[in-house]
Amino acid sequence: LTANYVSAIGREGLKLIFEDKFDSSSTLNTSIWNYNYPWGSTYNHQANMIRRQVTTNELGQVKLTAIATRTSNITNLNTGDYGIVNVNYTSGAIYTSSFMTLKRGLTAVSM
């Protein structure tokens, strides 16, 4: 949530409490973000999450790239609720290192 964006939507009185511009040209700030999921690299879908599929660029963007390639020895995954799925794809995922609690205010995400 940048100052320019806050002004553009008419919320001049808001206090910025969190910002990450993703301005590193190669990696995430791992004091804020983690790769994959909190529980590992798979979920109830057909992709295995790996770190190299997550990149940042000089425009302040995070790019999660999915490819139709197996990059793991995981070929089938028993998801419990969804049964067995084929893991035929590779992608990237990120999550915050800690939870953030907001009592009130504006939350804006640009994706």
GROMACS .gro file of N, CA and C in nm:
model
  333
    1LEU      N    1   0.086  -0.117   0.000
    1LEU     CA    2   0.000   0.000   0.000
    1LEU      C    3   0.090   0.122   0.000
    2THR      N    4   0.104   0.184  -0.112
    2THR     CA    5   0.195   0.298  -0.123
    2THR      C    6   0.122   0.428  -0.095
    3ALA      N    7   0.199   0.532  -0.063
    3ALA     CA    8   0.141   0.663  -0.035
    3ALA      C    9   0.066   0.716  -0.156
    4ASN      N   10   0.118   0.694  -0.276
    4ASN     CA   11   0.049   0.740  -0.397
    4ASN      C   12  -0.085   0.671  -0.414
    5TYR      N   13  -0.091   0.543  -0.385
    5TYR     CA   14  -0.216   0.470  -0.397
    5TYR      C   15  -0.317   0.519  -0.295
    6VAL      N   16  -0.275   0.541  -0.172
    6VAL     CA   17  -0.364   0.591  -0.068
    6VAL      C   18  -0.422   0.725  -0.109
    7SER      N   19  -0.341   0.815  -0.161
    7SER     CA   20  -0.390   0.946  -0.205
    7SER      C   21  -0.487   0.932  -0.320
    8ALA      N   22  -0.459   0.840  -0.412
    8ALA     CA   23  -0.543   0.823  -0.530
    8ALA      C   24  -0.683   0.777  -0.493
    9ILE      N   25  -0.701   0.705  -0.384
    9ILE     CA   26  -0.834   0.658  -0.347
    9ILE      C   27  -0.898   0.746  -0.239
   10GLY      N   28  -0.836   0.860  -0.210
   10GLY     CA   29  -0.895   0.955  -0.117
   10GLY      C   30  -0.890   0.914   0.029
   11ARG      N   31  -0.785   0.852   0.073
   11ARG     CA   32  -0.773   0.807   0.211
   11ARG      C   33  -0.651   0.870   0.278
   12GLU      N   34  -0.635   1.000   0.263
   12GLU     CA   35  -0.515   1.070   0.308
   12GLU      C   36  -0.486   1.051   0.457
   13GLY      N   37  -0.587   1.029   0.540
   13GLY     CA   38  -0.565   1.018   0.683
   13GLY      C   39  -0.522   0.881   0.732
   14LEU      N   40  -0.507   0.786   0.642
   14LEU     CA   41  -0.470   0.651   0.683
   14LEU      C   42  -0.323   0.641   0.719
   15LYS      N   43  -0.294   0.553   0.813
   15LYS     CA   44  -0.156   0.529   0.856
   15LYS      C   45  -0.107   0.399   0.793
   16LEU      N   46   0.004   0.406   0.724
   16LEU     CA   47   0.063   0.288   0.663
   16LEU      C   48   0.122   0.199   0.772
   17ILE      N   49   0.077   0.073   0.780
   17ILE     CA   50   0.127  -0.017   0.884
   17ILE      C   51   0.211  -0.132   0.828
   18PHE      N   52   0.202  -0.155   0.698
   18PHE     CA   53   0.282  -0.261   0.638
   18PHE      C   54   0.303  -0.230   0.491
   19GLU      N   55   0.423  -0.255   0.444
   19GLU     CA   56   0.452  -0.237   0.302
   19GLU      C   57   0.571  -0.325   0.265
   20ASP      N   58   0.558  -0.389   0.153
   20ASP     CA   59   0.671  -0.460   0.094
   20ASP      C   60   0.668  -0.432  -0.055
   21LYS      N   61   0.770  -0.368  -0.103
   21LYS     CA   62   0.774  -0.329  -0.244
   21LYS      C   63   0.832  -0.438  -0.334
   22PHE      N   64   0.877  -0.548  -0.276
   22PHE     CA   65   0.935  -0.657  -0.353
   22PHE      C   66   1.040  -0.605  -0.450
   23ASP      N   67   1.125  -0.515  -0.402
   23ASP     CA   68   1.219  -0.449  -0.491
   23ASP      C   69   1.354  -0.519  -0.504
   24SER      N   70   1.366  -0.635  -0.447
   24SER     CA   71   1.487  -0.715  -0.469
   24SER      C   72   1.477  -0.777  -0.607
   25SER      N   73   1.586  -0.781  -0.678
   25SER     CA   74   1.580  -0.834  -0.814
   25SER      C   75   1.584  -0.987  -0.819
   26SER      N   76   1.601  -1.053  -0.706
   26SER     CA   77   1.612  -1.198  -0.716
   26SER      C   78   1.540  -1.277  -0.607
   27THR      N   79   1.528  -1.227  -0.485
   27THR     CA   80   1.473  -1.309  -0.378
   27THR      C   81   1.373  -1.232  -0.293
   28LEU      N   82   1.293  -1.306  -0.219
   28LEU     CA   83   1.199  -1.247  -0.123
   28LEU      C   84   1.271  -1.210   0.005
   29ASN      N   85   1.213  -1.117   0.078
   29ASN     CA   86   1.260  -1.084   0.212
   29ASN      C   87   1.209  -1.194   0.304
   30THR      N   88   1.296  -1.288   0.341
   30THR     CA   89   1.251  -1.404   0.419
   30THR      C   90   1.227  -1.373   0.567
   31SER      N   91   1.247  -1.248   0.608
   31SER     CA   92   1.202  -1.212   0.742
   31SER      C   93   1.052  -1.182   0.740
   32ILE      N   94   0.994  -1.166   0.621
   32ILE     CA   95   0.850  -1.140   0.605
   32ILE      C   96   0.780  -1.258   0.538
   33TRP      N   97   0.842  -1.315   0.437
   33TRP     CA   98   0.780  -1.416   0.352
   33TRP      C   99   0.851  -1.550   0.360
   34ASN      N  100   0.774  -1.656   0.337
   34ASN     CA  101   0.828  -1.791   0.324
   34ASN      C  102   0.784  -1.849   0.190
   35TYR      N  103   0.861  -1.944   0.140
   35TYR     CA  104   0.827  -2.013   0.016
   35TYR      C  105   0.740  -2.134   0.045
   36ASN      N  106   0.666  -2.179  -0.056
   36ASN     CA  107   0.579  -2.296  -0.050
   36ASN      C  108   0.458  -2.268   0.038
   37TYR      N  109   0.410  -2.369   0.110
   37TYR     CA  110   0.299  -2.356   0.204
   37TYR      C  111   0.354  -2.378   0.344
   38PRO      N  112   0.281  -2.338   0.448
   38PRO     CA  113   0.330  -2.362   0.584
   38PRO      C  114   0.353  -2.511   0.613
   39TRP      N  115   0.280  -2.599   0.548
   39TRP     CA  116   0.290  -2.742   0.575
   39TRP      C  117   0.376  -2.818   0.474
   40GLY      N  118   0.425  -2.753   0.370
   40GLY     CA  119   0.509  -2.823   0.273
   40GLY      C  120   0.491  -2.772   0.131
   41SER      N  121   0.518  -2.857   0.035
   41SER     CA  122   0.520  -2.814  -0.104
   41SER      C  123   0.401  -2.859  -0.187
   42THR      N  124   0.309  -2.935  -0.129
   42THR     CA  125   0.193  -2.982  -0.204
   42THR      C  126   0.065  -2.952  -0.128
   43TYR      N  127  -0.046  -2.955  -0.202
   43TYR     CA  128  -0.178  -2.936  -0.144
   43TYR      C  129  -0.272  -3.024  -0.223
   44ASN      N  130  -0.399  -2.990  -0.231
   44ASN     CA  131  -0.496  -3.076  -0.298
   44ASN      C  132  -0.512  -3.039  -0.446
   45HIS      N  133  -0.402  -3.020  -0.514
   45HIS     CA  134  -0.406  -2.989  -0.657
   45HIS      C  135  -0.290  -3.060  -0.725
   46GLN      N  136  -0.271  -3.039  -0.853
   46GLN     CA  137  -0.176  -3.117  -0.931
   46GLN      C  138  -0.040  -3.052  -0.946
   47ALA      N  139  -0.002  -2.963  -0.857
   47ALA     CA  140   0.129  -2.897  -0.869
   47ALA      C  141   0.212  -2.916  -0.743
   48ASN      N  142   0.342  -2.926  -0.764
   48ASN     CA  143   0.439  -2.927  -0.655
   48ASN      C  144   0.501  -2.788  -0.650
   49MET      N  145   0.502  -2.724  -0.534
   49MET     CA  146   0.557  -2.589  -0.521
   49MET      C  147   0.707  -2.596  -0.494
   50ILE      N  148   0.785  -2.519  -0.570
   50ILE     CA  149   0.928  -2.513  -0.546
   50ILE      C  150   0.976  -2.368  -0.551
   51ARG      N  151   1.081  -2.342  -0.478
   51ARG     CA  152   1.133  -2.206  -0.459
   51ARG      C  153   1.173  -2.138  -0.590
   52ARG      N  154   1.233  -2.212  -0.682
   52ARG     CA  155   1.283  -2.147  -0.804
   52ARG      C  156   1.172  -2.095  -0.894
   53GLN      N  157   1.048  -2.132  -0.867
   53GLN     CA  158   0.935  -2.081  -0.946
   53GLN      C  159   0.882  -1.949  -0.890
   54VAL      N  160   0.946  -1.895  -0.787
   54VAL     CA  161   0.909  -1.765  -0.729
   54VAL      C  162   1.022  -1.667  -0.756
   55THR      N  163   0.991  -1.558  -0.825
   55THR     CA  164   1.092  -1.456  -0.854
   55THR      C  165   1.034  -1.318  -0.826
   56THR      N  166   1.122  -1.221  -0.805
   56THR     CA  167   1.082  -1.081  -0.793
   56THR      C  168   1.155  -1.004  -0.901
   57ASN      N  169   1.105  -0.883  -0.930
   57ASN     CA  170   1.172  -0.802  -1.032
   57ASN      C  171   1.185  -0.657  -0.989
   58GLU      N  172   1.251  -0.579  -1.071
   58GLU     CA  173   1.277  -0.438  -1.039
   58GLU      C  174   1.151  -0.352  -1.041
   59LEU      N  175   1.039  -0.404  -1.089
   59LEU     CA  176   0.913  -0.331  -1.089
   59LEU      C  177   0.836  -0.351  -0.958
   60GLY      N  178   0.893  -0.428  -0.866
   60GLY     CA  179   0.827  -0.452  -0.739
   60GLY      C  180   0.721  -0.560  -0.746
   61GLN      N  181   0.737  -0.654  -0.834
   61GLN     CA  182   0.639  -0.760  -0.854
   61GLN      C  183   0.696  -0.895  -0.812
   62VAL      N  184   0.607  -0.979  -0.761
   62VAL     CA  185   0.640  -1.119  -0.734
   62VAL      C  186   0.577  -1.200  -0.846
   63LYS      N  187   0.654  -1.288  -0.904
   63LYS     CA  188   0.604  -1.372  -1.013
   63LYS      C  189   0.608  -1.517  -0.970
   64LEU      N  190   0.490  -1.583  -0.975
   64LEU     CA  191   0.477  -1.725  -0.947
   64LEU      C  192   0.456  -1.794  -1.082
   65THR      N  193   0.552  -1.874  -1.123
   65THR     CA  194   0.547  -1.934  -1.256
   65THR      C  195   0.509  -2.081  -1.247
   66ALA      N  196   0.402  -2.118  -1.319
   66ALA     CA  197   0.358  -2.257  -1.326
   66ALA      C  198   0.404  -2.316  -1.459
   67ILE      N  199   0.455  -2.438  -1.453
   67ILE     CA  200   0.498  -2.507  -1.575
   67ILE      C  201   0.439  -2.648  -1.576
   68ALA      N  202   0.415  -2.698  -1.694
   68ALA     CA  203   0.358  -2.832  -1.709
   68ALA      C  204   0.469  -2.936  -1.711
   69THR      N  205   0.542  -2.944  -1.600
   69THR     CA  206   0.655  -3.036  -1.588
   69THR      C  207   0.661  -3.089  -1.446
   70ARG      N  208   0.685  -3.219  -1.434
   70ARG     CA  209   0.711  -3.276  -1.302
   70ARG      C  210   0.856  -3.244  -1.266
   71THR      N  211   0.876  -3.188  -1.149
   71THR     CA  212   1.012  -3.159  -1.105
   71THR      C  213   1.042  -3.228  -0.973
   72SER      N  214   0.963  -3.324  -0.942
   72SER     CA  215   0.977  -3.393  -0.814
   72SER      C  216   0.956  -3.542  -0.836
   73ASN      N  217   0.997  -3.619  -0.741
   73ASN     CA  218   0.968  -3.761  -0.748
   73ASN      C  219   0.826  -3.791  -0.701
   74ILE      N  220   0.751  -3.687  -0.666
   74ILE     CA  221   0.610  -3.705  -0.629
   74ILE      C  222   0.531  -3.721  -0.758
   75THR      N  223   0.473  -3.836  -0.781
   75THR     CA  224   0.392  -3.856  -0.902
   75THR      C  225   0.244  -3.859  -0.870
   76ASN      N  226   0.209  -3.908  -0.754
   76ASN     CA  227   0.070  -3.912  -0.709
   76ASN      C  228   0.066  -3.865  -0.564
   77LEU      N  229  -0.041  -3.798  -0.529
   77LEU     CA  230  -0.055  -3.745  -0.394
   77LEU      C  231  -0.191  -3.783  -0.340
   78ASN      N  232  -0.196  -3.845  -0.223
   78ASN     CA  233  -0.322  -3.875  -0.158
   78ASN      C  234  -0.362  -3.755  -0.075
   79THR      N  235  -0.463  -3.682  -0.121
   79THR     CA  236  -0.503  -3.558  -0.056
   79THR      C  237  -0.604  -3.578   0.056
   80GLY      N  238  -0.646  -3.700   0.080
   80GLY     CA  239  -0.747  -3.723   0.183
   80GLY      C  240  -0.884  -3.684   0.132
   81ASP      N  241  -0.921  -3.559   0.145
   81ASP     CA  242  -1.053  -3.511   0.105
   81ASP      C  243  -1.078  -3.526  -0.045
   82TYR      N  244  -0.975  -3.510  -0.127
   82TYR     CA  245  -0.992  -3.510  -0.272
   82TYR      C  246  -0.939  -3.636  -0.338
   83GLY      N  247  -0.895  -3.732  -0.262
   83GLY     CA  248  -0.844  -3.856  -0.318
   83GLY      C  249  -0.703  -3.840  -0.373
   84ILE      N  250  -0.667  -3.930  -0.463
   84ILE     CA  251  -0.533  -3.928  -0.522
   84ILE      C  252  -0.533  -3.840  -0.646
   85VAL      N  253  -0.437  -3.748  -0.654
   85VAL     CA  254  -0.422  -3.662  -0.771
   85VAL      C  255  -0.282  -3.682  -0.829
   86ASN      N  256  -0.271  -3.665  -0.960
   86ASN     CA  257  -0.141  -3.669  -1.026
   86ASN      C  258  -0.073  -3.534  -1.009
   87VAL      N  259   0.054  -3.535  -0.978
   87VAL     CA  260   0.130  -3.411  -0.960
   87VAL      C  261   0.212  -3.391  -1.087
   88ASN      N  262   0.148  -3.332  -1.188
   88ASN     CA  263   0.209  -3.317  -1.320
   88ASN      C  264   0.265  -3.177  -1.345
   89TYR      N  265   0.250  -3.086  -1.250
   89TYR     CA  266   0.290  -2.947  -1.271
   89TYR      C  267   0.383  -2.901  -1.160
   90THR      N  268   0.452  -2.792  -1.188
   90THR     CA  269   0.540  -2.729  -1.091
   90THR      C  270   0.504  -2.582  -1.086
   91SER      N  271   0.499  -2.524  -0.968
   91SER     CA  272   0.468  -2.382  -0.954
   91SER      C  273   0.537  -2.328  -0.830
   92GLY      N  274   0.500  -2.206  -0.792
   92GLY     CA  275   0.554  -2.145  -0.672
   92GLY      C  276   0.443  -2.091  -0.585
   93ALA      N  277   0.469  -2.079  -0.457
   93ALA     CA  278   0.372  -2.024  -0.362
   93ALA      C  279   0.450  -1.951  -0.253
   94ILE      N  280   0.388  -1.850  -0.195
   94ILE     CA  281   0.449  -1.779  -0.082
   94ILE      C  282   0.343  -1.755   0.025
   95TYR      N  283   0.388  -1.736   0.148
   95TYR     CA  284   0.299  -1.699   0.257
   95TYR      C  285   0.377  -1.613   0.355
   96THR      N  286   0.305  -1.538   0.439
   96THR     CA  287   0.373  -1.450   0.534
   96THR      C  288   0.433  -1.530   0.648
   97SER      N  289   0.546  -1.483   0.698
   97SER     CA  290   0.616  -1.552   0.807
   97SER      C  291   0.539  -1.546   0.938
   98SER      N  292   0.455  -1.446   0.954
   98SER     CA  293   0.375  -1.434   1.076
   98SER      C  294   0.239  -1.377   1.040
   99PHE      N  295   0.145  -1.393   1.130
   99PHE     CA  296   0.011  -1.341   1.107
   99PHE      C  297   0.006  -1.192   1.136
  100MET      N  298  -0.079  -1.123   1.063
  100MET     CA  299  -0.102  -0.981   1.089
  100MET      C  300  -0.249  -0.966   1.128
  101THR      N  301  -0.274  -0.893   1.234
  101THR     CA  302  -0.410  -0.868   1.278
  101THR      C  303  -0.439  -0.720   1.264
  102LEU      N  304  -0.545  -0.689   1.191
  102LEU     CA  305  -0.587  -0.550   1.172
  102LEU      C  306  -0.723  -0.533   1.237
  103LYS      N  307  -0.736  -0.435   1.325
  103LYS     CA  308  -0.865  -0.411   1.391
  103LYS      C  309  -0.958  -0.331   1.302
  104ARG      N  310  -0.905  -0.236   1.229
  104ARG     CA  311  -0.986  -0.155   1.138
  104ARG      C  312  -0.895  -0.091   1.036
  105GLY      N  313  -0.954  -0.044   0.930
  105GLY     CA  314  -0.876   0.025   0.829
  105GLY      C  315  -0.892  -0.036   0.692
  106LEU      N  316  -0.807   0.006   0.603
  106LEU     CA  317  -0.812  -0.035   0.464
  106LEU      C  318  -0.701  -0.135   0.436
  107THR      N  319  -0.735  -0.242   0.369
  107THR     CA  320  -0.635  -0.337   0.323
  107THR      C  321  -0.638  -0.337   0.171
  108ALA      N  322  -0.524  -0.315   0.108
  108ALA     CA  323  -0.516  -0.314  -0.038
  108ALA      C  324  -0.407  -0.409  -0.082
  109VAL      N  325  -0.439  -0.490  -0.181
  109VAL     CA  326  -0.342  -0.584  -0.237
  109VAL      C  327  -0.340  -0.562  -0.387
  110SER      N  328  -0.223  -0.553  -0.443
  110SER     CA  329  -0.208  -0.539  -0.587
  110SER      C  330  -0.146  -0.667  -0.640
  111MET      N  331  -0.217  -0.733  -0.730
  111MET     CA  332  -0.168  -0.861  -0.783
  111MET      C  333  -0.166  -0.856  -0.934
   0.00000   0.00000   0.00000
